[in-house]
Short mmCIF file of N, CA and C in Angstrom, two decimals:
data_model
loop_
_atom_site.label_atom_id
_atom_site.label_comp_id
_atom_site.label_asym_id
_atom_site.label_seq_id
_atom_site.Cartn_x
_atom_site.Cartn_y
_atom_site.Cartn_z
N UNK A 1 97.26 22.33 89.39
CA UNK A 1 96.51 21.77 90.49
C UNK A 1 95.73 22.88 91.16
N UNK A 2 94.46 22.63 91.40
CA UNK A 2 93.61 23.60 92.05
C UNK A 2 93.26 23.14 93.46
N UNK A 3 93.23 24.10 94.35
CA UNK A 3 92.81 23.81 95.73
C UNK A 3 91.57 24.65 95.99
N UNK A 4 90.55 24.00 96.41
CA UNK A 4 89.31 24.70 96.72
C UNK A 4 89.18 24.76 98.24
N UNK A 5 88.89 25.92 98.72
CA UNK A 5 88.70 26.09 100.16
C UNK A 5 87.38 26.81 100.39
N UNK A 6 86.77 26.46 101.46
CA UNK A 6 85.56 27.19 101.84
C UNK A 6 85.49 27.20 103.36
N UNK A 7 84.89 28.22 103.84
CA UNK A 7 84.71 28.29 105.29
C UNK A 7 83.39 27.62 105.63
N UNK A 8 83.37 27.02 106.77
CA UNK A 8 82.15 26.38 107.24
C UNK A 8 81.66 27.20 108.43
N UNK A 9 80.49 27.76 108.28
CA UNK A 9 79.92 28.55 109.35
C UNK A 9 78.87 27.72 110.07
N UNK A 10 78.87 27.87 111.38
CA UNK A 10 77.83 27.20 112.15
C UNK A 10 76.49 27.80 111.72
N UNK A 11 75.50 26.96 111.55
CA UNK A 11 74.21 27.44 111.06
C UNK A 11 73.29 27.90 112.17
N UNK A 12 73.69 27.69 113.40
CA UNK A 12 72.83 28.11 114.50
C UNK A 12 73.51 27.91 115.82
N UNK A 13 72.80 28.25 116.87
CA UNK A 13 73.38 28.15 118.20
C UNK A 13 73.65 26.70 118.59
N UNK A 14 74.46 26.46 119.57
CA UNK A 14 75.01 27.47 120.47
C UNK A 14 76.25 28.14 119.90
N UNK A 15 76.29 29.47 120.04
CA UNK A 15 77.43 30.25 119.63
C UNK A 15 78.41 30.32 120.80
N UNK A 16 79.69 30.28 120.53
CA UNK A 16 80.66 30.33 121.63
C UNK A 16 80.80 31.75 122.19
N UNK A 17 81.21 31.87 123.47
CA UNK A 17 81.46 33.21 124.01
C UNK A 17 82.45 33.95 123.12
N UNK A 18 82.23 35.24 122.97
CA UNK A 18 83.08 36.05 122.12
C UNK A 18 82.59 36.16 120.69
N UNK A 19 81.70 35.25 120.26
CA UNK A 19 81.14 35.30 118.92
C UNK A 19 80.11 36.43 118.86
N UNK A 20 80.05 37.12 117.74
CA UNK A 20 79.11 38.24 117.62
C UNK A 20 77.65 37.80 117.75
N UNK A 21 77.36 36.51 117.59
CA UNK A 21 75.99 36.01 117.69
C UNK A 21 75.66 35.46 119.08
N UNK A 22 76.63 35.52 120.00
CA UNK A 22 76.41 34.98 121.34
C UNK A 22 75.20 35.69 121.97
N UNK A 23 74.29 34.91 122.50
CA UNK A 23 73.01 35.44 123.00
C UNK A 23 73.17 36.06 124.39
N UNK A 24 72.76 37.30 124.54
CA UNK A 24 72.78 37.97 125.83
C UNK A 24 71.39 38.52 126.14
N UNK A 25 70.40 37.68 125.94
CA UNK A 25 69.02 38.04 126.22
C UNK A 25 68.43 37.02 127.20
N UNK A 26 67.57 37.49 128.06
CA UNK A 26 66.85 36.59 128.95
C UNK A 26 65.68 35.98 128.20
N UNK A 27 65.33 34.74 128.56
CA UNK A 27 64.14 34.12 127.98
C UNK A 27 62.89 34.57 128.73
N UNK A 28 63.03 34.80 130.05
CA UNK A 28 61.90 35.29 130.83
C UNK A 28 62.39 36.02 132.06
N UNK A 29 61.52 36.86 132.58
CA UNK A 29 61.78 37.63 133.78
C UNK A 29 60.47 37.76 134.54
N UNK A 30 60.46 37.29 135.79
CA UNK A 30 59.27 37.39 136.63
C UNK A 30 59.67 38.05 137.94
N UNK A 31 58.77 38.87 138.46
CA UNK A 31 59.01 39.58 139.72
C UNK A 31 57.82 39.32 140.62
N UNK A 32 58.08 39.11 141.91
CA UNK A 32 57.02 38.71 142.84
C UNK A 32 56.00 39.81 143.14
N UNK A 33 56.31 41.06 142.84
CA UNK A 33 55.37 42.15 143.14
C UNK A 33 55.55 43.25 142.09
N UNK A 34 54.50 44.02 141.92
CA UNK A 34 54.59 45.16 141.03
C UNK A 34 54.23 44.86 139.59
N UNK A 35 54.39 45.89 138.77
CA UNK A 35 54.04 45.80 137.36
C UNK A 35 55.22 46.28 136.53
N UNK A 36 55.68 45.42 135.64
CA UNK A 36 56.81 45.73 134.76
C UNK A 36 56.31 46.48 133.53
N UNK A 37 56.94 47.62 133.24
CA UNK A 37 56.54 48.45 132.09
C UNK A 37 57.77 48.72 131.25
N UNK A 38 57.75 48.37 129.98
CA UNK A 38 56.73 47.59 129.28
C UNK A 38 56.77 46.13 129.74
N UNK A 39 55.81 45.34 129.31
CA UNK A 39 55.79 43.92 129.64
C UNK A 39 57.07 43.28 129.09
N UNK A 40 57.56 42.25 129.76
CA UNK A 40 58.82 41.63 129.35
C UNK A 40 58.75 41.05 127.94
N UNK A 41 59.78 41.34 127.19
CA UNK A 41 60.06 40.70 125.90
C UNK A 41 61.57 40.59 125.82
N UNK A 42 62.10 39.50 125.30
CA UNK A 42 63.55 39.32 125.26
C UNK A 42 64.33 40.41 124.54
N UNK A 43 63.70 41.11 123.60
CA UNK A 43 64.42 42.13 122.83
C UNK A 43 64.35 43.52 123.47
N UNK A 44 63.71 43.66 124.62
CA UNK A 44 63.64 44.95 125.32
C UNK A 44 64.67 44.93 126.45
N UNK A 45 65.40 46.03 126.61
CA UNK A 45 66.47 46.02 127.61
C UNK A 45 66.27 46.99 128.77
N UNK A 46 65.31 47.89 128.72
CA UNK A 46 65.10 48.83 129.82
C UNK A 46 63.63 48.76 130.27
N UNK A 47 63.44 48.65 131.57
CA UNK A 47 62.11 48.52 132.15
C UNK A 47 61.97 49.42 133.36
N UNK A 48 60.73 49.71 133.69
CA UNK A 48 60.39 50.31 134.97
C UNK A 48 59.51 49.30 135.70
N UNK A 49 59.65 49.27 137.00
CA UNK A 49 58.83 48.39 137.83
C UNK A 49 58.12 49.27 138.83
N UNK A 50 56.80 49.24 138.79
CA UNK A 50 56.01 50.04 139.74
C UNK A 50 55.44 49.10 140.78
N UNK A 51 55.78 49.38 142.05
CA UNK A 51 55.26 48.59 143.17
C UNK A 51 54.40 49.52 144.01
N UNK A 52 53.09 49.33 143.97
CA UNK A 52 52.17 50.19 144.70
C UNK A 52 51.94 49.72 146.14
N UNK A 53 52.22 48.46 146.41
CA UNK A 53 51.99 47.89 147.74
C UNK A 53 53.13 48.28 148.67
N UNK A 54 52.85 49.18 149.62
CA UNK A 54 53.88 49.67 150.54
C UNK A 54 54.32 48.62 151.55
N UNK A 55 53.62 47.49 151.62
CA UNK A 55 54.02 46.44 152.56
C UNK A 55 55.09 45.52 151.98
N UNK A 56 55.39 45.66 150.69
CA UNK A 56 56.42 44.83 150.06
C UNK A 56 57.79 45.30 150.56
N UNK A 57 58.54 44.39 151.16
CA UNK A 57 59.85 44.74 151.72
C UNK A 57 61.01 44.17 150.91
N UNK A 58 60.68 43.32 149.96
CA UNK A 58 61.72 42.68 149.17
C UNK A 58 61.15 42.27 147.82
N UNK A 59 61.92 42.45 146.78
CA UNK A 59 61.52 41.99 145.45
C UNK A 59 62.32 40.74 145.13
N UNK A 60 61.64 39.72 144.62
CA UNK A 60 62.30 38.49 144.19
C UNK A 60 62.19 38.42 142.67
N UNK A 61 63.33 38.40 142.01
CA UNK A 61 63.40 38.31 140.56
C UNK A 61 63.73 36.87 140.19
N UNK A 62 62.99 36.31 139.26
CA UNK A 62 63.26 34.98 138.74
C UNK A 62 63.52 35.14 137.24
N UNK A 63 64.71 34.76 136.81
CA UNK A 63 65.06 34.88 135.39
C UNK A 63 65.34 33.51 134.81
N UNK A 64 65.11 33.40 133.53
CA UNK A 64 65.38 32.15 132.82
C UNK A 64 66.16 32.47 131.56
N UNK A 65 67.17 31.66 131.32
CA UNK A 65 67.95 31.77 130.09
C UNK A 65 67.35 30.85 129.05
N UNK A 66 67.55 31.18 127.79
CA UNK A 66 67.15 30.29 126.71
C UNK A 66 68.29 29.29 126.55
N UNK A 67 68.24 28.19 127.28
CA UNK A 67 69.37 27.26 127.34
C UNK A 67 69.69 26.61 125.99
N UNK A 68 68.77 26.66 125.04
CA UNK A 68 69.09 26.12 123.71
C UNK A 68 70.11 26.99 122.99
N UNK A 69 70.34 28.21 123.48
CA UNK A 69 71.29 29.13 122.86
C UNK A 69 72.73 28.93 123.33
N UNK A 70 72.94 28.07 124.33
CA UNK A 70 74.26 27.98 124.96
C UNK A 70 74.76 26.55 125.09
N UNK A 71 76.06 26.43 125.05
CA UNK A 71 76.72 25.27 125.61
C UNK A 71 76.62 25.53 127.11
N UNK A 72 76.08 24.63 127.89
CA UNK A 72 75.81 24.90 129.29
C UNK A 72 77.06 25.15 130.13
N UNK A 73 78.22 24.93 129.57
CA UNK A 73 79.46 25.29 130.27
C UNK A 73 79.90 26.71 129.94
N UNK A 74 79.17 27.37 129.04
CA UNK A 74 79.55 28.72 128.60
C UNK A 74 78.34 29.64 128.57
N UNK A 75 77.65 29.73 129.69
CA UNK A 75 76.46 30.57 129.78
C UNK A 75 76.85 32.01 130.10
N UNK A 76 75.93 32.95 129.90
CA UNK A 76 76.25 34.35 130.14
C UNK A 76 76.58 34.62 131.61
N UNK A 77 77.30 35.69 131.79
CA UNK A 77 77.56 36.18 133.14
C UNK A 77 76.40 37.08 133.52
N UNK A 78 75.89 36.90 134.73
CA UNK A 78 74.84 37.77 135.24
C UNK A 78 75.43 38.61 136.37
N UNK A 79 75.15 39.90 136.35
CA UNK A 79 75.62 40.81 137.40
C UNK A 79 74.45 41.68 137.85
N UNK A 80 74.33 41.81 139.15
CA UNK A 80 73.33 42.71 139.73
C UNK A 80 74.07 43.84 140.42
N UNK A 81 73.85 45.04 139.94
CA UNK A 81 74.55 46.22 140.45
C UNK A 81 76.06 46.00 140.52
N UNK A 82 76.59 45.36 139.48
CA UNK A 82 78.02 45.14 139.37
C UNK A 82 78.54 43.90 140.05
N UNK A 83 77.73 43.23 140.87
CA UNK A 83 78.17 42.03 141.58
C UNK A 83 77.73 40.78 140.83
N UNK A 84 78.67 39.90 140.60
CA UNK A 84 78.39 38.68 139.84
C UNK A 84 77.42 37.79 140.60
N UNK A 85 76.42 37.28 139.89
CA UNK A 85 75.46 36.34 140.44
C UNK A 85 75.93 34.94 140.07
N UNK A 86 76.20 34.13 141.05
CA UNK A 86 76.56 32.74 140.80
C UNK A 86 75.27 31.95 140.58
N UNK A 87 75.24 31.13 139.55
CA UNK A 87 74.03 30.38 139.27
C UNK A 87 74.37 29.11 138.50
N UNK A 88 73.41 28.20 138.49
CA UNK A 88 73.48 27.01 137.65
C UNK A 88 72.41 27.17 136.58
N UNK A 89 72.76 26.99 135.31
CA UNK A 89 71.74 27.14 134.26
C UNK A 89 70.69 26.04 134.32
N UNK A 90 70.94 25.00 135.11
CA UNK A 90 69.99 23.89 135.23
C UNK A 90 69.01 24.08 136.37
N UNK A 91 69.20 25.14 137.16
CA UNK A 91 68.31 25.41 138.30
C UNK A 91 67.65 26.77 138.11
N UNK A 92 66.61 27.00 138.90
CA UNK A 92 65.93 28.30 138.88
C UNK A 92 66.91 29.39 139.31
N UNK A 93 66.95 30.46 138.55
CA UNK A 93 67.84 31.58 138.86
C UNK A 93 67.00 32.66 139.53
N UNK A 94 67.31 32.93 140.80
CA UNK A 94 66.58 33.95 141.55
C UNK A 94 67.56 34.85 142.29
N UNK A 95 67.15 36.09 142.46
CA UNK A 95 67.90 37.01 143.31
C UNK A 95 66.90 37.96 143.93
N UNK A 96 67.30 38.54 145.05
CA UNK A 96 66.40 39.41 145.81
C UNK A 96 66.99 40.81 145.94
N UNK A 97 66.08 41.78 145.94
CA UNK A 97 66.47 43.17 146.18
C UNK A 97 65.63 43.66 147.36
N UNK A 98 66.28 43.96 148.48
CA UNK A 98 65.52 44.49 149.62
C UNK A 98 65.08 45.93 149.35
N UNK A 99 63.92 46.27 149.87
CA UNK A 99 63.41 47.63 149.76
C UNK A 99 63.49 48.28 151.14
N UNK A 100 63.84 49.52 151.17
CA UNK A 100 63.96 50.25 152.42
C UNK A 100 62.56 50.56 152.95
N UNK A 101 62.21 49.99 154.09
CA UNK A 101 60.86 50.15 154.64
C UNK A 101 60.64 51.49 155.32
N UNK A 102 61.68 52.22 155.59
CA UNK A 102 61.54 53.41 156.43
C UNK A 102 61.20 54.68 155.67
N UNK A 103 61.30 54.69 154.37
CA UNK A 103 61.09 55.96 153.66
C UNK A 103 59.86 55.99 152.77
N UNK A 104 59.04 54.95 152.85
CA UNK A 104 57.80 54.97 152.06
C UNK A 104 58.07 54.89 150.58
N UNK A 105 57.30 55.67 149.80
CA UNK A 105 57.42 55.63 148.34
C UNK A 105 58.74 56.30 147.93
N UNK A 106 59.47 55.65 147.06
CA UNK A 106 60.74 56.18 146.58
C UNK A 106 61.13 55.46 145.31
N UNK A 107 62.14 55.98 144.65
CA UNK A 107 62.67 55.33 143.47
C UNK A 107 63.94 54.59 143.84
N UNK A 108 64.10 53.42 143.28
CA UNK A 108 65.31 52.63 143.48
C UNK A 108 65.74 52.17 142.10
N UNK A 109 67.01 52.20 141.84
CA UNK A 109 67.53 51.74 140.56
C UNK A 109 68.38 50.51 140.80
N UNK A 110 68.12 49.47 140.03
CA UNK A 110 68.93 48.26 140.07
C UNK A 110 69.30 47.93 138.63
N UNK A 111 70.52 47.46 138.43
CA UNK A 111 70.98 47.13 137.08
C UNK A 111 71.33 45.65 137.05
N UNK A 112 70.62 44.91 136.20
CA UNK A 112 70.93 43.51 135.94
C UNK A 112 71.60 43.47 134.58
N UNK A 113 72.84 42.98 134.56
CA UNK A 113 73.58 42.89 133.30
C UNK A 113 73.63 41.42 132.86
N UNK A 114 73.36 41.19 131.61
CA UNK A 114 73.51 39.87 130.99
C UNK A 114 74.67 40.03 130.03
N UNK A 115 75.78 39.35 130.33
CA UNK A 115 77.02 39.61 129.59
C UNK A 115 77.58 38.35 128.94
N UNK A 116 78.13 38.55 127.77
CA UNK A 116 78.98 37.54 127.17
C UNK A 116 80.19 37.47 128.10
N UNK A 117 80.57 36.30 128.60
CA UNK A 117 81.69 36.25 129.53
C UNK A 117 83.02 36.71 128.93
N UNK A 118 83.06 36.90 127.62
CA UNK A 118 84.29 37.33 126.95
C UNK A 118 84.17 38.72 126.32
N UNK A 119 83.06 39.40 126.57
CA UNK A 119 82.84 40.68 125.90
C UNK A 119 82.26 41.72 126.84
N UNK A 120 81.86 42.84 126.28
CA UNK A 120 81.27 43.95 127.02
C UNK A 120 79.79 43.68 127.30
N UNK A 121 79.17 44.60 127.98
CA UNK A 121 77.75 44.48 128.35
C UNK A 121 76.87 44.71 127.13
N UNK A 122 75.85 43.87 126.97
CA UNK A 122 74.91 44.03 125.87
C UNK A 122 73.50 44.34 126.33
N UNK A 123 73.12 43.92 127.52
CA UNK A 123 71.75 44.14 128.00
C UNK A 123 71.82 44.65 129.42
N UNK A 124 71.12 45.70 129.70
CA UNK A 124 70.99 46.19 131.07
C UNK A 124 69.53 46.29 131.39
N UNK A 125 69.14 45.71 132.51
CA UNK A 125 67.78 45.84 133.02
C UNK A 125 67.83 46.89 134.10
N UNK A 126 67.05 47.95 133.96
CA UNK A 126 67.05 49.01 134.95
C UNK A 126 65.65 49.08 135.56
N UNK A 127 65.58 48.99 136.87
CA UNK A 127 64.32 49.04 137.60
C UNK A 127 64.29 50.33 138.39
N UNK A 128 63.26 51.13 138.20
CA UNK A 128 63.14 52.39 138.96
C UNK A 128 61.83 52.39 139.70
#
């Protein structure tokens, strides 16, 4: 008697958290002021943001996930400077970074992490 076995692999997303194919990329990133260098692409993980307008006191970041990549109950964890961002994948995801108005031109670093909720960090957005 012969027994034939084969594994069945999912042919595409959504991949479950913890799977090596789980997507930790943003679909889009928009900022209310300044110029992102290089221009946003989902496969780029480090950026600089140059804000020449000294009257800007706050940056508003709007990010979008590629929701076709996820079971909406298992979306990535988003963290800004280590603090978890609570969000609904069905609503616009926005967060703000205040700028210090008293020191004029300066560099500021912010880290946005897009994480598999069951794994380590895969993407870091750094704004200087």
